[in-house]
Amino acid sequence: MSTAMSTVSHSSALQLDQLVRWIQPTAQADSKRRSIFEFVKSRILHNHLSSTQIPPKVLMCGSFPLKTYLPDADLDVAVIFPSNSESSSEASSILRINDDLCRSALHPPASPST
């Protein structure tokens, strides 16, 4: 690679790095989203757990784990049920989880800091 090409590539890489740092969320925004994810995850696990069931995996996906989300972006969550789950049990769990999250949105629990 020529020196001129190397300089352009280095300059482009620096500009790209600056752009990524500029659009990344703040530590405060990231902390708030992480708290929301942990709350959603706890509600999902709470509504699915029983002594005979293996809990599902609850994962962050989309722009959140990549830290490329915008301030008004949604929070994408994937719930992976164990392969030995019955589909009727999964459907029932999904309905309970959805109902619980909707109720929590309407009547959020008190914040520990208040």
mmCIF file of C-alpha atoms in Angstrom:
data_model
loop_
_atom_site.group_PDB
_atom_site.id
_atom_site.type_symbol
_atom_site.label_atom_id
_atom_site.label_comp_id
_atom_site.label_asym_id
_atom_site.label_seq_id
_atom_site.Cartn_x
_atom_site.Cartn_y
_atom_site.Cartn_z
ATOM 1 C CA MET A 1 0.000 0.000 0.000
ATOM 2 C CA SER A 2 1.352 3.438 -0.900
ATOM 3 C CA THR A 3 2.045 6.055 1.752
ATOM 4 C CA ALA A 4 -0.723 8.312 0.397
ATOM 5 C CA MET A 5 -3.228 5.440 0.490
ATOM 6 C CA SER A 6 -2.113 4.526 4.007
ATOM 7 C CA THR A 7 -2.585 8.132 5.163
ATOM 8 C CA VAL A 8 -6.096 8.286 3.654
ATOM 9 C CA SER A 9 -7.029 4.948 5.234
ATOM 10 C CA HIS A 10 -5.714 6.069 8.616
ATOM 11 C CA SER A 11 -7.536 9.397 8.338
ATOM 12 C CA SER A 12 -10.784 7.624 7.383
ATOM 13 C CA ALA A 13 -10.401 5.209 10.275
ATOM 14 C CA LEU A 14 -9.910 8.111 12.701
ATOM 15 C CA GLN A 15 -12.971 9.917 11.340
ATOM 16 C CA LEU A 16 -15.049 6.756 11.601
ATOM 17 C CA ASP A 17 -13.863 6.196 15.171
ATOM 18 C CA GLN A 18 -14.806 9.791 16.083
ATOM 19 C CA LEU A 19 -18.243 9.358 14.508
ATOM 20 C CA VAL A 20 -18.898 6.122 16.412
ATOM 21 C CA ARG A 21 -17.859 7.732 19.713
ATOM 22 C CA TRP A 22 -20.075 10.751 18.957
ATOM 23 C CA ILE A 23 -23.219 8.687 18.286
ATOM 24 C CA GLN A 24 -22.680 6.156 21.086
ATOM 25 C CA PRO A 25 -25.090 6.459 23.992
ATOM 26 C CA THR A 26 -24.009 8.099 27.208
ATOM 27 C CA ALA A 27 -23.178 5.987 30.244
ATOM 28 C CA GLN A 28 -26.391 7.247 31.859
ATOM 29 C CA ALA A 29 -28.537 6.209 28.863
ATOM 30 C CA ASP A 30 -26.826 2.823 28.731
ATOM 31 C CA SER A 31 -27.336 2.271 32.457
ATOM 32 C CA LYS A 32 -31.025 3.148 32.222
ATOM 33 C CA ARG A 33 -31.588 0.756 29.308
ATOM 34 C CA ARG A 34 -29.668 -1.992 31.096
ATOM 35 C CA SER A 35 -31.905 -1.496 34.160
ATOM 36 C CA ILE A 36 -34.998 -1.727 31.971
ATOM 37 C CA PHE A 37 -33.679 -4.894 30.336
ATOM 38 C CA GLU A 38 -32.940 -6.452 33.737
ATOM 39 C CA PHE A 39 -36.464 -5.601 34.905
ATOM 40 C CA VAL A 40 -38.021 -7.136 31.772
ATOM 41 C CA LYS A 41 -35.790 -10.197 32.131
ATOM 42 C CA SER A 42 -36.808 -10.648 35.779
ATOM 43 C CA ARG A 43 -40.512 -10.433 34.867
ATOM 44 C CA ILE A 44 -40.050 -12.973 32.078
ATOM 45 C CA LEU A 45 -38.241 -15.429 34.342
ATOM 46 C CA HIS A 46 -40.695 -14.854 37.207
ATOM 47 C CA ASN A 47 -43.657 -15.671 34.965
ATOM 48 C CA HIS A 48 -42.094 -18.756 33.431
ATOM 49 C CA LEU A 49 -40.440 -20.462 36.361
ATOM 50 C CA SER A 50 -41.841 -23.561 37.922
ATOM 51 C CA SER A 51 -40.091 -26.438 39.604
ATOM 52 C CA THR A 52 -40.454 -28.648 36.517
ATOM 53 C CA GLN A 53 -39.430 -26.189 33.815
ATOM 54 C CA ILE A 54 -36.048 -25.128 32.564
ATOM 55 C CA PRO A 55 -36.045 -21.324 32.374
ATOM 56 C CA PRO A 56 -35.816 -19.686 28.962
ATOM 57 C CA LYS A 57 -32.791 -17.675 27.903
ATOM 58 C CA VAL A 58 -33.472 -13.939 27.781
ATOM 59 C CA LEU A 59 -31.128 -12.050 25.487
ATOM 60 C CA MET A 60 -30.575 -8.482 24.403
ATOM 61 C CA CYS A 61 -30.561 -8.120 20.644
ATOM 62 C CA GLY A 62 -30.719 -5.410 18.023
ATOM 63 C CA SER A 63 -29.016 -2.070 18.481
ATOM 64 C CA PHE A 64 -28.793 -2.164 22.296
ATOM 65 C CA PRO A 65 -25.940 -4.674 22.743
ATOM 66 C CA LEU A 66 -24.140 -3.037 19.808
ATOM 67 C CA LYS A 67 -24.574 0.382 21.452
ATOM 68 C CA THR A 68 -25.809 1.843 18.186
ATOM 69 C CA TYR A 69 -29.309 2.800 19.328
ATOM 70 C CA LEU A 70 -30.792 6.267 19.088
ATOM 71 C CA PRO A 71 -32.403 8.014 22.080
ATOM 72 C CA ASP A 72 -35.954 7.035 21.063
ATOM 73 C CA ALA A 73 -35.129 3.465 19.988
ATOM 74 C CA ASP A 74 -36.990 0.472 21.313
ATOM 75 C CA LEU A 75 -35.384 -2.306 23.348
ATOM 76 C CA ASP A 76 -35.276 -5.644 21.523
ATOM 77 C CA VAL A 77 -35.406 -8.769 23.666
ATOM 78 C CA ALA A 78 -35.280 -12.392 22.488
ATOM 79 C CA VAL A 79 -36.716 -15.174 24.643
ATOM 80 C CA ILE A 80 -35.490 -18.657 23.763
ATOM 81 C CA PHE A 81 -37.437 -21.504 25.288
ATOM 82 C CA PRO A 82 -35.752 -24.866 25.918
ATOM 83 C CA SER A 83 -36.221 -27.361 23.088
ATOM 84 C CA ASN A 84 -38.057 -29.769 25.397
ATOM 85 C CA SER A 85 -40.803 -27.203 26.144
ATOM 86 C CA GLU A 86 -44.320 -27.939 24.990
ATOM 87 C CA SER A 87 -45.685 -25.357 22.579
ATOM 88 C CA SER A 88 -48.855 -24.918 24.676
ATOM 89 C CA SER A 89 -46.691 -24.206 27.726
ATOM 90 C CA GLU A 90 -44.657 -21.674 25.748
ATOM 91 C CA ALA A 91 -47.807 -19.951 24.481
ATOM 92 C CA SER A 92 -49.192 -19.768 28.012
ATOM 93 C CA SER A 93 -45.892 -18.348 29.283
ATOM 94 C CA ILE A 94 -45.799 -15.755 26.523
ATOM 95 C CA LEU A 95 -49.328 -14.619 27.352
ATOM 96 C CA ARG A 96 -48.507 -14.380 31.090
ATOM 97 C CA ILE A 97 -45.291 -12.494 30.343
ATOM 98 C CA ASN A 98 -47.068 -10.066 28.011
ATOM 99 C CA ASP A 99 -49.857 -9.483 30.538
ATOM 100 C CA ASP A 100 -47.366 -8.894 33.356
ATOM 101 C CA LEU A 101 -45.248 -6.477 31.316
ATOM 102 C CA CYS A 102 -48.348 -4.532 30.225
ATOM 103 C CA ARG A 103 -49.523 -4.293 33.841
ATOM 104 C CA SER A 104 -46.048 -3.194 34.920
ATOM 105 C CA ALA A 105 -46.033 -0.489 32.244
ATOM 106 C CA LEU A 106 -49.364 0.845 33.510
ATOM 107 C CA HIS A 107 -48.405 0.594 37.188
ATOM 108 C CA PRO A 108 -44.596 0.661 37.403
ATOM 109 C CA PRO A 109 -42.993 -0.475 40.640
ATOM 110 C CA ALA A 110 -41.552 2.254 42.848
ATOM 111 C CA SER A 111 -38.015 3.182 41.976
ATOM 112 C CA PRO A 112 -35.468 2.279 44.675
ATOM 113 C CA SER A 113 -34.009 5.800 44.456
ATOM 114 C CA THR A 114 -37.304 7.551 45.299
#
